Each structure stands twice: as structure tokens, then as C-alpha cells.
Coordinates of C-alpha atoms (C1' of nucleotides) in Angstrom, one line a residue:
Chain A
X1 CA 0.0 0.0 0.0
X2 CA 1.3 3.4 -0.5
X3 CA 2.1 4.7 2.5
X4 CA 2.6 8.6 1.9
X5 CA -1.0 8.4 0.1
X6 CA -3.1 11.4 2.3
X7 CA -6.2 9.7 3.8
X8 CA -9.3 10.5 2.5
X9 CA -11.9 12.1 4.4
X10 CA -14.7 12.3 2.4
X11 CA -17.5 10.4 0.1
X12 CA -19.4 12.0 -2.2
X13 CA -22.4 9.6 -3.5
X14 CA -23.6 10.3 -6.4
X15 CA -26.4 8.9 -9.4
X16 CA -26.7 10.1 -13.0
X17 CA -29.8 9.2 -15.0
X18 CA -29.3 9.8 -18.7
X19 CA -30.8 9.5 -22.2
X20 CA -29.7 6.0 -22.5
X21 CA -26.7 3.5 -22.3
X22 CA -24.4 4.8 -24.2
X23 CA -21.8 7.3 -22.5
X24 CA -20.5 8.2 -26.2
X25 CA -24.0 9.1 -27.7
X26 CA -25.9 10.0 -24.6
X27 CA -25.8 12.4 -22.2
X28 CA -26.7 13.2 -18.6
X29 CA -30.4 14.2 -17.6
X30 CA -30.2 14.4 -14.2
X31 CA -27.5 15.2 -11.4
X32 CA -27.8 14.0 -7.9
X33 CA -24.2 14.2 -5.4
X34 CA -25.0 14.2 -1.4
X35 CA -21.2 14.4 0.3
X36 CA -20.6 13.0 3.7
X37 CA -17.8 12.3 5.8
X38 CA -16.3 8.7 6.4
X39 CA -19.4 7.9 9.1
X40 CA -21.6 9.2 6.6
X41 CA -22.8 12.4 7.8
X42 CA -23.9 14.4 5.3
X43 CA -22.4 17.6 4.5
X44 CA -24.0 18.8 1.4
X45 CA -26.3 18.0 -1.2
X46 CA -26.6 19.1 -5.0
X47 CA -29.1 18.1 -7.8
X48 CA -29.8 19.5 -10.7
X49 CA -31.2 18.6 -14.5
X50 CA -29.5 19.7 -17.5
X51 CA -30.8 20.7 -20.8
X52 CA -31.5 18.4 -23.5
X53 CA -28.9 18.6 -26.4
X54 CA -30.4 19.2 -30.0
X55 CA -28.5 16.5 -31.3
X56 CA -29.4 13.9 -28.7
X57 CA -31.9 11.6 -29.4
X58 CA -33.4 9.7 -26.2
X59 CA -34.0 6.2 -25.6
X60 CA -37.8 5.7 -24.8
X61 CA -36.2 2.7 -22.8
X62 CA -34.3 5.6 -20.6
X63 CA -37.4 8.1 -20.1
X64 CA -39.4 5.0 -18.9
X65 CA -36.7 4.5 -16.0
X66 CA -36.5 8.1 -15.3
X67 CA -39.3 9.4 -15.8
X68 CA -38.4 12.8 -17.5
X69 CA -40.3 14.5 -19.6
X70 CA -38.8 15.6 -22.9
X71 CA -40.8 18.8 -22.8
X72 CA -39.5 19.6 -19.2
X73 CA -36.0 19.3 -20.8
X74 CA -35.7 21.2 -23.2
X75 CA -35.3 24.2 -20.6
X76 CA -32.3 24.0 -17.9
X77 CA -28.5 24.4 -17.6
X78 CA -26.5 23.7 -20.5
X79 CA -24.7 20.4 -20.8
X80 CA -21.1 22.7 -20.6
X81 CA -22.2 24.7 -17.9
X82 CA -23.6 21.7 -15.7
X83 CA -20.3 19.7 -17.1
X84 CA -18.3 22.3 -15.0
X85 CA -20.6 22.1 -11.7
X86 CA -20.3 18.5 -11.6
X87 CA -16.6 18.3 -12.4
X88 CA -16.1 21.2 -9.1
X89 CA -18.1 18.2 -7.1
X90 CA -16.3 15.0 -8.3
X91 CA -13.1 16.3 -8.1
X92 CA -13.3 17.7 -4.4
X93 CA -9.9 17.4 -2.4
X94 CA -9.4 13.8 -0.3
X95 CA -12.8 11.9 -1.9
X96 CA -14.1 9.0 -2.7
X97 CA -16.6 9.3 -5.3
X98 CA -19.1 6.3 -5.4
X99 CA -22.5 5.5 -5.7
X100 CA -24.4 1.9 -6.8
X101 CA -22.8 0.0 -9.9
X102 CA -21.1 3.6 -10.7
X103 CA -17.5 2.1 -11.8
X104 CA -19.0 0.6 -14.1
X105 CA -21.7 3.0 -15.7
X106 CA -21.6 6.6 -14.2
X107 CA -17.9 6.8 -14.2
X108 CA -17.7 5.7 -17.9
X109 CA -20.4 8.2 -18.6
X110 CA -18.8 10.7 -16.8
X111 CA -15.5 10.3 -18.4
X112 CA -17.1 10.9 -21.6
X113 CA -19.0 13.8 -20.9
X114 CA -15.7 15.2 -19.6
X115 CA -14.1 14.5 -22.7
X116 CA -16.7 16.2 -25.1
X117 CA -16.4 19.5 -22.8
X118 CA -12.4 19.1 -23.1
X119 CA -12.0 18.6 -19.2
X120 CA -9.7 15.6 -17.9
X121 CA -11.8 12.8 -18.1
X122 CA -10.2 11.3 -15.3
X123 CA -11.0 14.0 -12.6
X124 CA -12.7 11.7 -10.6
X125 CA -10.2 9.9 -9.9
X126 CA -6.4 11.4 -9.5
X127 CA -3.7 11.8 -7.4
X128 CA -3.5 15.5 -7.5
X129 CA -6.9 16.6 -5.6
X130 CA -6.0 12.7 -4.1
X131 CA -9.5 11.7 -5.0
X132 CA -10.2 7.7 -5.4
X133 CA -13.3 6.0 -6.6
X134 CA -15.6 3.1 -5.1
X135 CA -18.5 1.2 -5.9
X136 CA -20.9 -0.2 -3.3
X137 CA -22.6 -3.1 -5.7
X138 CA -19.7 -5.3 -6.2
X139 CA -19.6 -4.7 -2.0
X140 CA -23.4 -5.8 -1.7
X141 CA -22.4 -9.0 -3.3
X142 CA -19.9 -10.1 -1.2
X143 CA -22.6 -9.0 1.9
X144 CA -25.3 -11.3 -0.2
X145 CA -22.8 -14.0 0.0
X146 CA -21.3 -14.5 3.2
X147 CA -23.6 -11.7 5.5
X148 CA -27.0 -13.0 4.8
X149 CA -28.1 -10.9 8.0
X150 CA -27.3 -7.7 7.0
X151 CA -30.8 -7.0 5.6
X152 CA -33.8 -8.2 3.2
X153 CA -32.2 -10.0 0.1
X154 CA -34.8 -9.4 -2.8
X155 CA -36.3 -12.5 -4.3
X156 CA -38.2 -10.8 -7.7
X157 CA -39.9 -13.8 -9.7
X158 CA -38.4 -16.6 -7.7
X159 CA -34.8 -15.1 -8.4
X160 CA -32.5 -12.9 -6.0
X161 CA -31.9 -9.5 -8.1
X162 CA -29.8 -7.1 -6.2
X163 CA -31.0 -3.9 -8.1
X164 CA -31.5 -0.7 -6.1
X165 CA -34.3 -0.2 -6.5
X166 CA -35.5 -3.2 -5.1
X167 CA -32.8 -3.4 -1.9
X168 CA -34.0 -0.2 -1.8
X169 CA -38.3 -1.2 -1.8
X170 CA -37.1 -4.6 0.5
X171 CA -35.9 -2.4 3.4
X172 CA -37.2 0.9 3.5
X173 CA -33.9 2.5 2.6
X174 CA -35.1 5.8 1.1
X175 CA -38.2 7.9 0.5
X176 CA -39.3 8.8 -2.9
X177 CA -39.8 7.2 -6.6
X178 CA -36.8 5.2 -7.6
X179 CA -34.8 6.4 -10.3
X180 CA -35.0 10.1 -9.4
X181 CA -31.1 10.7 -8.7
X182 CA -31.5 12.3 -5.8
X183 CA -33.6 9.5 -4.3
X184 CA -31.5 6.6 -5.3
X185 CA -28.5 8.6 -3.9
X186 CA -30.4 8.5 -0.7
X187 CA -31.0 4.8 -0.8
X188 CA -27.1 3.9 -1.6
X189 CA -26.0 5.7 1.2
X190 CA -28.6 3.6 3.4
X191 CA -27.6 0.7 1.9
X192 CA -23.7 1.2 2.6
X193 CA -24.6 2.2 6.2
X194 CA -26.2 -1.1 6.6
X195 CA -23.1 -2.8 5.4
X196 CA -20.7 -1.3 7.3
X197 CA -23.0 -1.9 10.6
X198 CA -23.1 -5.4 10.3
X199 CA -19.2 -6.0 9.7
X200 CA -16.7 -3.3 9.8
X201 CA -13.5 -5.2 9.3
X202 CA -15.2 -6.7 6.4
X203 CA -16.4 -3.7 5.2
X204 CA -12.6 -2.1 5.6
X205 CA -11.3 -5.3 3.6
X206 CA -13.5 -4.3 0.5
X207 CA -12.6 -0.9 0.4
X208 CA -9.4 -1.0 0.5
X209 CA -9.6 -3.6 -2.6
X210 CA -9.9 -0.5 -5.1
X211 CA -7.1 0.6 -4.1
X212 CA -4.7 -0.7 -7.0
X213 CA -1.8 -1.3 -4.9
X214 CA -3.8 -3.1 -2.1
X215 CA -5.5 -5.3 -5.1
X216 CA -2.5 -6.7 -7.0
X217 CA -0.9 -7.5 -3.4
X218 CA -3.7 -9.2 -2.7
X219 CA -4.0 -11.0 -6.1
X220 CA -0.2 -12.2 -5.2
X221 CA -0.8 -14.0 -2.3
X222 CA -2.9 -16.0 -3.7
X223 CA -2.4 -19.9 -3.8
X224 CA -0.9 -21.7 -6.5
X225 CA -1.4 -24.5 -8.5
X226 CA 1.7 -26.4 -9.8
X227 CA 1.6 -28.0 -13.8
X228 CA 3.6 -31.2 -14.7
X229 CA 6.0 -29.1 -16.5
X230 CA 7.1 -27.4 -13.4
X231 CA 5.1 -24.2 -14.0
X232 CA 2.5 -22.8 -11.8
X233 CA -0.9 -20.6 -11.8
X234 CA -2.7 -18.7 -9.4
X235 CA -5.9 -19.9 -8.2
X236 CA -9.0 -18.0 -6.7
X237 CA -12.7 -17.1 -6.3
X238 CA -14.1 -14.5 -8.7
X239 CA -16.8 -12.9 -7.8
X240 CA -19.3 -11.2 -10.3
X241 CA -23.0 -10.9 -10.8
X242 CA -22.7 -11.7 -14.2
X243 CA -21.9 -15.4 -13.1
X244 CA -25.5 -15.9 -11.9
X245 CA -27.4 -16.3 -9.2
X246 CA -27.6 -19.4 -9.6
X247 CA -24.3 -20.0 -9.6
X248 CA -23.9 -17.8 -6.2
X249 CA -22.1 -15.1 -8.8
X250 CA -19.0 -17.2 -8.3
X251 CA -16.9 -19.0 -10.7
X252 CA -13.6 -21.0 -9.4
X253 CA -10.6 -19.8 -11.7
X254 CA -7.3 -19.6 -12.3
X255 CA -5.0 -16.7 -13.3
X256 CA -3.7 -17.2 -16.8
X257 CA -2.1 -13.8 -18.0
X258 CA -1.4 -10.3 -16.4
X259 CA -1.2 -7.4 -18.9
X260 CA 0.7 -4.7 -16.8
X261 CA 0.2 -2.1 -19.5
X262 CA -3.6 -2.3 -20.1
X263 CA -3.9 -3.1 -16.4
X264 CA -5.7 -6.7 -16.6
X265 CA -5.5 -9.9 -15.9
X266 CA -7.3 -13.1 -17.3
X267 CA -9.1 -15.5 -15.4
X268 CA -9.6 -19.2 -17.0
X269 CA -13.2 -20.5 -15.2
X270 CA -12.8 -24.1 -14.0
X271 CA -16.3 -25.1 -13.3
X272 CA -17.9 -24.3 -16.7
X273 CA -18.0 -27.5 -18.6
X274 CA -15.7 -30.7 -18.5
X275 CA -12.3 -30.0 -20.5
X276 CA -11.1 -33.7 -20.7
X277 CA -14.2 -34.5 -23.2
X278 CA -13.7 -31.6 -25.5
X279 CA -12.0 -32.6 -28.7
X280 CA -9.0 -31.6 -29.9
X281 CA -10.4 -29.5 -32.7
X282 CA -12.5 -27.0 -30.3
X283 CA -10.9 -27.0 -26.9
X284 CA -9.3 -23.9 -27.6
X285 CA -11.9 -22.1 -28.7
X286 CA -13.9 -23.6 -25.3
X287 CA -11.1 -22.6 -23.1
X288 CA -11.4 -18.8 -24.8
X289 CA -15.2 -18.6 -23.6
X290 CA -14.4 -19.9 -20.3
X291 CA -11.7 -16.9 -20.0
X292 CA -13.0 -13.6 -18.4
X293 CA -10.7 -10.6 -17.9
X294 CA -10.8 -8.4 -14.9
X295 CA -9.3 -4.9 -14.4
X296 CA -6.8 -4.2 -11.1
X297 CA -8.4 -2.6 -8.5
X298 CA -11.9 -2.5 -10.4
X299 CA -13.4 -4.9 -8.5
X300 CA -15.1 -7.9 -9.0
X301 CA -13.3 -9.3 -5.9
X302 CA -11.3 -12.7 -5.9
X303 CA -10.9 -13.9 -2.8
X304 CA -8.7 -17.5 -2.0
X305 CA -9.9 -20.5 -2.7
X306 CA -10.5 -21.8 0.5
X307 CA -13.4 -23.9 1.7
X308 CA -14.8 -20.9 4.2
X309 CA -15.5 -18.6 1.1
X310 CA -16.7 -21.4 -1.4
X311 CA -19.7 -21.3 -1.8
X312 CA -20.1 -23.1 -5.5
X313 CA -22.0 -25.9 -5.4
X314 CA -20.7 -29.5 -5.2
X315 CA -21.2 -30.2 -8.5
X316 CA -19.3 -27.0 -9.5
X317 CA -16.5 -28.0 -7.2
X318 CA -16.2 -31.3 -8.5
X319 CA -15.9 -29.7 -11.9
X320 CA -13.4 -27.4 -10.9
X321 CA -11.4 -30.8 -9.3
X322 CA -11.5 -32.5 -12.4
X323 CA -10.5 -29.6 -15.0
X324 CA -7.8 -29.0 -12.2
X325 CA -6.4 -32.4 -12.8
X326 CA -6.6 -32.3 -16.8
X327 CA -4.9 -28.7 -17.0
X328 CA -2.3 -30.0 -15.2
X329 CA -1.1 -32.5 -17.1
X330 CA -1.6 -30.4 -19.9
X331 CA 0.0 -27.3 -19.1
X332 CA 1.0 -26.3 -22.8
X333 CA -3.1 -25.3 -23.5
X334 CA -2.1 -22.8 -20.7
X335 CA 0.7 -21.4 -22.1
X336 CA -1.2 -21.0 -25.4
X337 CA -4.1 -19.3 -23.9
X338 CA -1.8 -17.1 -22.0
X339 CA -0.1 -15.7 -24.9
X340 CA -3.5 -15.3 -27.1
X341 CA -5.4 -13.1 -24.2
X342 CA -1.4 -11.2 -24.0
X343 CA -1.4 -10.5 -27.8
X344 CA -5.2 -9.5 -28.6
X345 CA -5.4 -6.6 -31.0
X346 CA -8.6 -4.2 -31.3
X347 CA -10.4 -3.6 -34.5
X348 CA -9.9 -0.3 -35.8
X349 CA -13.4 1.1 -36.6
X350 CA -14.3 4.6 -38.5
X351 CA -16.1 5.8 -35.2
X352 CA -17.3 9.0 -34.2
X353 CA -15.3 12.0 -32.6
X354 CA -17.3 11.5 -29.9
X355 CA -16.3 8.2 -29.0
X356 CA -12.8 9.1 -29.0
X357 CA -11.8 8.5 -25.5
X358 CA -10.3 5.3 -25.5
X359 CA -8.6 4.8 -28.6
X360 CA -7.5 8.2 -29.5
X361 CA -6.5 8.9 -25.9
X362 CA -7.5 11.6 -24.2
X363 CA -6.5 15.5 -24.5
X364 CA -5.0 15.7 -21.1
X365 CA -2.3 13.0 -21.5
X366 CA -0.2 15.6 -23.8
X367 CA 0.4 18.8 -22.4
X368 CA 0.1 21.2 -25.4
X369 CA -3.3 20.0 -25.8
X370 CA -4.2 20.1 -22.1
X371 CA -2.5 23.7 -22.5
X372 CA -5.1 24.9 -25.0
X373 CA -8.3 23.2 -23.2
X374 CA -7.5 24.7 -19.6
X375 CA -6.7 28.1 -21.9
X376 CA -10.5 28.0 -23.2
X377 CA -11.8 27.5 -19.9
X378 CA -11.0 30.1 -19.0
X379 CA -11.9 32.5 -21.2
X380 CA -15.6 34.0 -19.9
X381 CA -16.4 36.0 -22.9
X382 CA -18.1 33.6 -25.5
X383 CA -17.5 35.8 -28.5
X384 CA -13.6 35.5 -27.4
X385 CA -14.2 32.0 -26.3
X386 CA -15.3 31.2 -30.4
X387 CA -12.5 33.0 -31.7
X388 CA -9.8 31.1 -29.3
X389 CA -11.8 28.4 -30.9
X390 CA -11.4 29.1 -34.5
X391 CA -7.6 29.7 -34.3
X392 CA -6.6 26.2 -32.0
X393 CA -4.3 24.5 -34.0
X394 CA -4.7 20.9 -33.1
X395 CA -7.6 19.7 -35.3
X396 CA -9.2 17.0 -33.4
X397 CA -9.3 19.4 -30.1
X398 CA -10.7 22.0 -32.6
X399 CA -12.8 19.5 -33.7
X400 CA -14.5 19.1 -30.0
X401 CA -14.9 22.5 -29.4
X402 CA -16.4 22.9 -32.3
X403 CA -19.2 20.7 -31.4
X404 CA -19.3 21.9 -27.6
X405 CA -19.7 25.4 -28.7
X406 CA -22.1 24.3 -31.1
X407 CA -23.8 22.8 -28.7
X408 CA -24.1 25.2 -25.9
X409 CA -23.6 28.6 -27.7
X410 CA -24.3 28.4 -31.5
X411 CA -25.1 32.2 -31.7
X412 CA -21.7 32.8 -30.8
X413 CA -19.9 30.7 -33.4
X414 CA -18.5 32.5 -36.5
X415 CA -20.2 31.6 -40.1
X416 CA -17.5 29.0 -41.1
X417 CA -17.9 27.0 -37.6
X418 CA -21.6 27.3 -37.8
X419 CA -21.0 25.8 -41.1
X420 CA -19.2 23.1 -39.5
X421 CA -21.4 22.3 -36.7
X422 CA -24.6 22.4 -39.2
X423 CA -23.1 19.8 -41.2
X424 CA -22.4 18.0 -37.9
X425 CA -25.7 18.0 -37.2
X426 CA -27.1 16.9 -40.6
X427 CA -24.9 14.4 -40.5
X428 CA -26.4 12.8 -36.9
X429 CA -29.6 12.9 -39.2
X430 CA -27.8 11.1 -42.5
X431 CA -24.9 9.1 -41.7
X432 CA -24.9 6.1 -39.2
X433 CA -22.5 6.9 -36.5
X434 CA -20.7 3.9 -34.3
X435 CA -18.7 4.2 -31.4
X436 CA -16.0 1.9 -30.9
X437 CA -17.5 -1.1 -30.1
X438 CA -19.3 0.0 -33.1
X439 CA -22.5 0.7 -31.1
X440 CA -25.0 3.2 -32.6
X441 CA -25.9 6.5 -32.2
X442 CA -29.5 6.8 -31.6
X443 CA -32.0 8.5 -34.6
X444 CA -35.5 9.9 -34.3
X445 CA -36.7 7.2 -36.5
X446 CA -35.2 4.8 -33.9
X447 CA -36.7 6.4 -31.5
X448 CA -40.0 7.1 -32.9
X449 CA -39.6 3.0 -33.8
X450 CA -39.1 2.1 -30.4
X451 CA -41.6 4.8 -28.6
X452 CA -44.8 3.2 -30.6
X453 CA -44.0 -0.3 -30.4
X454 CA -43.8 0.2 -26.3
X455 CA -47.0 2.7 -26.8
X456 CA -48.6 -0.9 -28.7
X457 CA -48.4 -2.5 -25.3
X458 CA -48.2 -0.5 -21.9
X459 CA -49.7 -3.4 -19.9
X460 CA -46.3 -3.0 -18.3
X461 CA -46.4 1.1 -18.1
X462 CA -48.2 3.3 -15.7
X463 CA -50.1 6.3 -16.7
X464 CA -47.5 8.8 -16.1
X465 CA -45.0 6.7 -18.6
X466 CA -47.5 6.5 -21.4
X467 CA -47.8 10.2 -21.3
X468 CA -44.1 10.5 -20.9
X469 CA -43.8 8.7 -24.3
X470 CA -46.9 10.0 -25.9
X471 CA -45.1 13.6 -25.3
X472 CA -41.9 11.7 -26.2
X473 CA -43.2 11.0 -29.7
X474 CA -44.6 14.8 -30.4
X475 CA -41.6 16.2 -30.0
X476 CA -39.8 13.6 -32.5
X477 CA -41.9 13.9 -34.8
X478 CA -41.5 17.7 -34.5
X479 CA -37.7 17.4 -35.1
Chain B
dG1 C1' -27.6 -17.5 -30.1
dA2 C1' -29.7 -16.7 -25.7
dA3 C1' -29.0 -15.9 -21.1
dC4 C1' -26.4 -14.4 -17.4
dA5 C1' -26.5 -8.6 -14.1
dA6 C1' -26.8 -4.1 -13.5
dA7 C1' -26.8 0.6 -14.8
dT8 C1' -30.5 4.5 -18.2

DNA sequence: GAACAAAT
């Protein structure tokens, strides 16, 4: 751990609803932060909504969760302006910024908002305002697993689900429709008081696995398992949701590969299906699907594989004995599968400038560039601000200011950027744009597809959704 | 190829 880290003395919780999944194409709604210090005492609160862009197109899917009209919208704070206020929050001196599945959906979505309004997209998290992040789900798991009498698990339709909203319906956790920010805010705070209360040194132990540092060290004391060829492989208990409930959201595994660069590691499941009977032609194709990565210090937790934190069943234990025994004496699949997760390349797509983040990298890893975007914060007069604009002479950071001044203060734009940002905007309307999974960016005839065939059945909506949508599909069709 | 979870 590093030692000469300061401590940090606050949380701020917060909850984002948005226009739909994607953080590239979609944008923030609805703001809701409530700071406390480490007992969770709160010290202040902030919510607010921002404006609707022009050229964001909603997911009916996302105004049926949040319950926002479109109409209600279309007035507010600028997406720039609100950009700003949240960044001042999130990057508050000595915090942990967290909230309920936040690593990862709000973080990604707050990254790229950052981006797009040429602020460091890592703010939340960074050593020089010494702010970390956390994320109470992947806690609430663990607590599901081993602390069964920390509260009401939710059953919904004979399964456990561990959304907040229903943790949050289970046990009275917060006041208030679910889904509003603010009020979900409320309910993770509850929630994490809960888990603390019932086991603080467990609590303590789960923090302290987002720490990087504290993760890795952990990952390295892990047992081993020894091949016939001499060579050996870390084993351990993965945690994830994603593994199913009725799997107890654990899968047995063993370490396979570390990439130190990108920050992972890969994790071969031993309990999926039997290895031994797999022919030769397909096992490595099988042992590719049974390989999930993991992030450092993003948990998912592994714990050790010991008999105290096993819960698999004993059918999935004897699988995992079995595949144990096979890879063992045939350690060169291993070795193989080790250097294919070590050596994956990425497709390169044609994706939008908005979904720049990742690939391109971001402005605020080279300093000219992270020169010129501090430089245009700064700059209060918009007229000037558009001129600064016009004469940057990196052209994909012109490029993004382009659009955010496009999108926040067309009036102020000069004829030729105007020009540019119009044919931005017709191009949102013409082209099909992908981000870089090659996901894509939502259109008002998707939208208007997917509001009516939801309006075709709403024996699943209440009254104030179906007007929602009805509203919803005025407005497209006004567009 | 669907289902597995959770987030809008």
C-alpha cells in the first residue's frame, strides 16, 4: 500500500440518469451528489437537471426508468455549464466518489461527458486533488454471500436480483420514486450504512480492494497451483454478478495472464464445462469462452480459494477438481491461452469523434493540448471564447470545441464553424455513427420505432410513462 | 444465439 498516500476524508455519493446506455452518444439528464464524511454524515447535497442537447436523441427505454419529460428538458442548464458544476463536485480534495454500480456505468459516462467538454476525463479519480473512486454493488455481493443478515435479500420472480431499486423497496432504505437521482442517492447511502454496521472489518477489507496497490498484493498472495511441467498458476474465487445467481455469482478460476500495461488480468473459469471430453479441434476455442478478464483494483473481488468462502455448489467444485487435474497435465493449452489473451489486438473502426476517449486517448495526456483546453476555460467572454476556438491548431481538439460550442452557444460561433457544426448535425440525421464497439448512435426514427411499439403494449407502463412517451413522440416527430 | 446482471 502506499504509504505517503493522504487519507481520505470524504464520500461524495452520487447517481446520474441519462438518455440511454451509451456514454458516447448519450448524455446526462439528471444530477444528484450528497457528500458526507467517512461515518456518513452528510455535509451537502446538490441536484440538478440539464438541458437536452439538439443533437441527442433519447431512448424511450431511458425516459421510462427516469421518468423525465422531454418537454420539461428542453429548458435548464447547458450540458457545458452543468459539465463544469459536476466536475467542481467530483473532483473535491481527499474523496471517494461512489454510488451503486457507478465504476462501471456513471464513471464511464462521466468520463465521456468530460471529454466532449475538453475537461480531464479522469477527474474523478487522481492523485493531485487525491480523490479515489468506489463502488458499493460489487460490495453488496460479497454481503449477499457471506452476511446474509445484514438486511432483506430481494427475491423478484423466484430469483435474488440485487438492483436498487428493489434493496432499496425490500428495506425501506429511502423515500421517494426510484430512479430520481436524488432519491436513489439516498437509498445507496442507506444501503452502505447497513453494510458497514453489520461488519466493519469486512467492510474495511473491500474498500481497501480499489485501491490498485492493495488489489495486486492481494491478487499475489494468492495460492498456486503447480503443472507437470514445473510451471504454476494462481488460483482464486471470482466474484461477479454476471456469473448468476444461480451460480452464487462465483466462478472458481485460475490466473492465466497479467497485462501490466492495459492493467488486466485473465481468469480461465474451472467449473464451466468438463475440458477432458472436449476434442482436440474445439478445446481452444472452449477454453477462450471460459476466460474472463478483470481490471486491477476494479473490482469484481477474488478472494482465495478456500473452503470458508466457497460457496459453488458441489457439482461445481467437483468440476473445478476435475478440470484442475486435466490442465495439469496439460499445461501447454495454458501457455497457449496465456499468450493469445497477451497478444489481442482491437479492430480499428471509423467511429465517431465523440467516442474518441479510449482509442485516440485523451487530450489531457499531452500537455500542449491540455494547455489549450484549460486556456479555453478560462476564457468567460463567449464571443472570445469562439474566436480562441477558430484559431486552435490541433484539429481533433478543434474539432470538439467545435461541437461543444455548437452545442451550448451556436449564436456565438462564426459563419464557417456554424458551417461546420450544421453539417455536424445533418450528419447525426444522414450518416450512421458507431462508437468503438461499433454501437449506434440513436436516430429519431429509432426512437419514434421504439416509442410506438412500447405505446402498442403498456400493460407493463403506468399512466404517467404512457404520457411521458406519448409527449416523447410529439416532440420527434417535431424534429 | 440466448442468457447471465446491473446501470438509463
Amino acid at each position: 500500500m502506499d504509504l505517503t498516500r493522504k487519507p481520505y476524508k470524504y464520500y461524495s455519493f452520487y447517481d446520474l440518469e441519462t438518455s440511454g446506455m451509451n456514454p458516447a452518444f448519450d448524455q446526462i439528464l439528471q444530477f444528484a451528489a450528497i457528500r458526507t464524511d467517512l461515518n456518513f454524515n452528510e455535509i451537502e447535497r446538490h441536484e440538478f437537471k440539464i438541458k437536452l442537447r439538439e443533437d441527442v436523441i433519447p431512448h424511450a427505454g431511458a425516459l421510462i426508468v427516469n421518468r423525465l419529460d422531454v418537454s420539461y428538458l428542453l429548458k435548464g442548464t447547458n450540458e457545458y455549464e452543468a459539465t463544469k458544476k459536476m466536475h467542481s463536485i467530483l473532483s473535491s480534495e481527499d474523496t471517494i466518489n461512489l454510488g451503486y454500480n457507478t465504476i462501471s456505468f456513471d464513471d464511464e459516462f462521466m468520463r465521456f461527458t468530460y471529454d466532449r467538454n475538453l475537461l480531464n476525463p479522469y477527474s474523478n479519480q487522481n492523485n493531485l486533488s487525491n480523490c479515489a473512486r468506489m463502488d458499493i454493488m460489487p460490495i453488496t455481493i460479497l454481503y449477499f454471500l457471506y452476511e446474509k443478515n445484514t438486511m432483506k435479500w430481494p427475491v423478484v420472480n423466484n430469483k435474488p436480483s440485487l438492483r436498487l431499486e428493489y434493496l432499496n423497496s425490500f428495506n425501506d432504505l429511502a423515500q421517494g420514486m426510484a430512479h430520481d437521482a436524488l432519491v436513489d442517492v439516498e437509498a445507496t447511502i442507506e444501503l452502505a450504512k447497513l453494510l458497514r454496521k453489520e461488519n466493519e472489518e469486512m467492510w474495511s477489507y473491500l474498500c481497501k480492494g480499489f485501491d490498485k496497490n492493495t488489489d495486486l498484493q492481494r491478487l499475489n498472495n494468492l495460492e498456486h497451483i503447480e503443472l507437470s511441467d514445473g510451471s504454476s498458476y494462481s488460483k482464486g474465487l471470482f466474484i461477479r454478478n454476471k456469473f448468476g445467481y444461480k451460480n452464487n455469482c462465483i466462478s472458481q478460476c485460475i490466473k492465466i495472464a497479467e497485462d501490466n500495461k492495459l492493467n488486466k488480468t485473465f481468469w480461465l473459469r474451472l467449473d464451466t464445462k468438463i475440458f477432458d471430453s472436449i476434442n482436440e479441434k474445439r478445446i481452444f476455442s472452449e477454453l477462450k469462452k471460459s476466460t474472463v478478464s478483470r481490471k486491477t483494483g476494479v473490482p469484481d473481488f477474488i478472494l482465495p480459494m478456500s473452503e470458508k468462502y466457497n460457496v459453488s455448489s458441489s457439482k461445481k467444485k467437483e468440476l473445478f477438481s476435475i478440470n484442475e487435474k486435466w490442465i495439469q497435465s496439460n499445461p501447454q493449452y495454458l501457455h497457449e491461452l496465456s499468450e493469445y489473451f497477451l497478444s489481442i489486438e482491437y479492430e480499428d473502426r471509423d467511429f465517431d469523434l465523440d467516442a474518441s476517449l479510449y482509442p485516440k486517448g485523451a487530450f489531457h495526456f499531452d500537455e500542449g493540448k491540455k494547455k489549450v483546453c484549460n486556456d479555453f476555460h478560462e476564457i468567460t467572454d463567449l464571443n472570445k471564447k469562439a474566436n480562441f476556438v477558430e484559431n486552435i491548431q490541433y484539429d481533433d481538439v478543434k474539432a470538439k470545441a467545435t461541437r461543444l460550442l455548437g452545442r451550448n452557444y451556436y449564436n456565438h460561433l462564426s459563419s464557417t464553424l456554424k458551417k461546420e457544426f450544421d453539417m455536424y448535425i445533418q450528419s447525426t440525421k444522414e450518416d450512421v455513427h458507431i462508437d468503438a464497439s461499433g454501437k449506434k448512435r440513436n436516430t429519431i426514427e429509432d426512437a419514434l420505432n421504439e416509442t410506438r411499439s412500447k405505446l402498442e403494449d403498456i400493460s407493463n407502463l403506468d399512466n404517467q410513462q404512457v404520457e411521458i412517451l406519448k409527449s416523447f413522440e410529439k416532440y420527434l416527430l417535431s424534429k
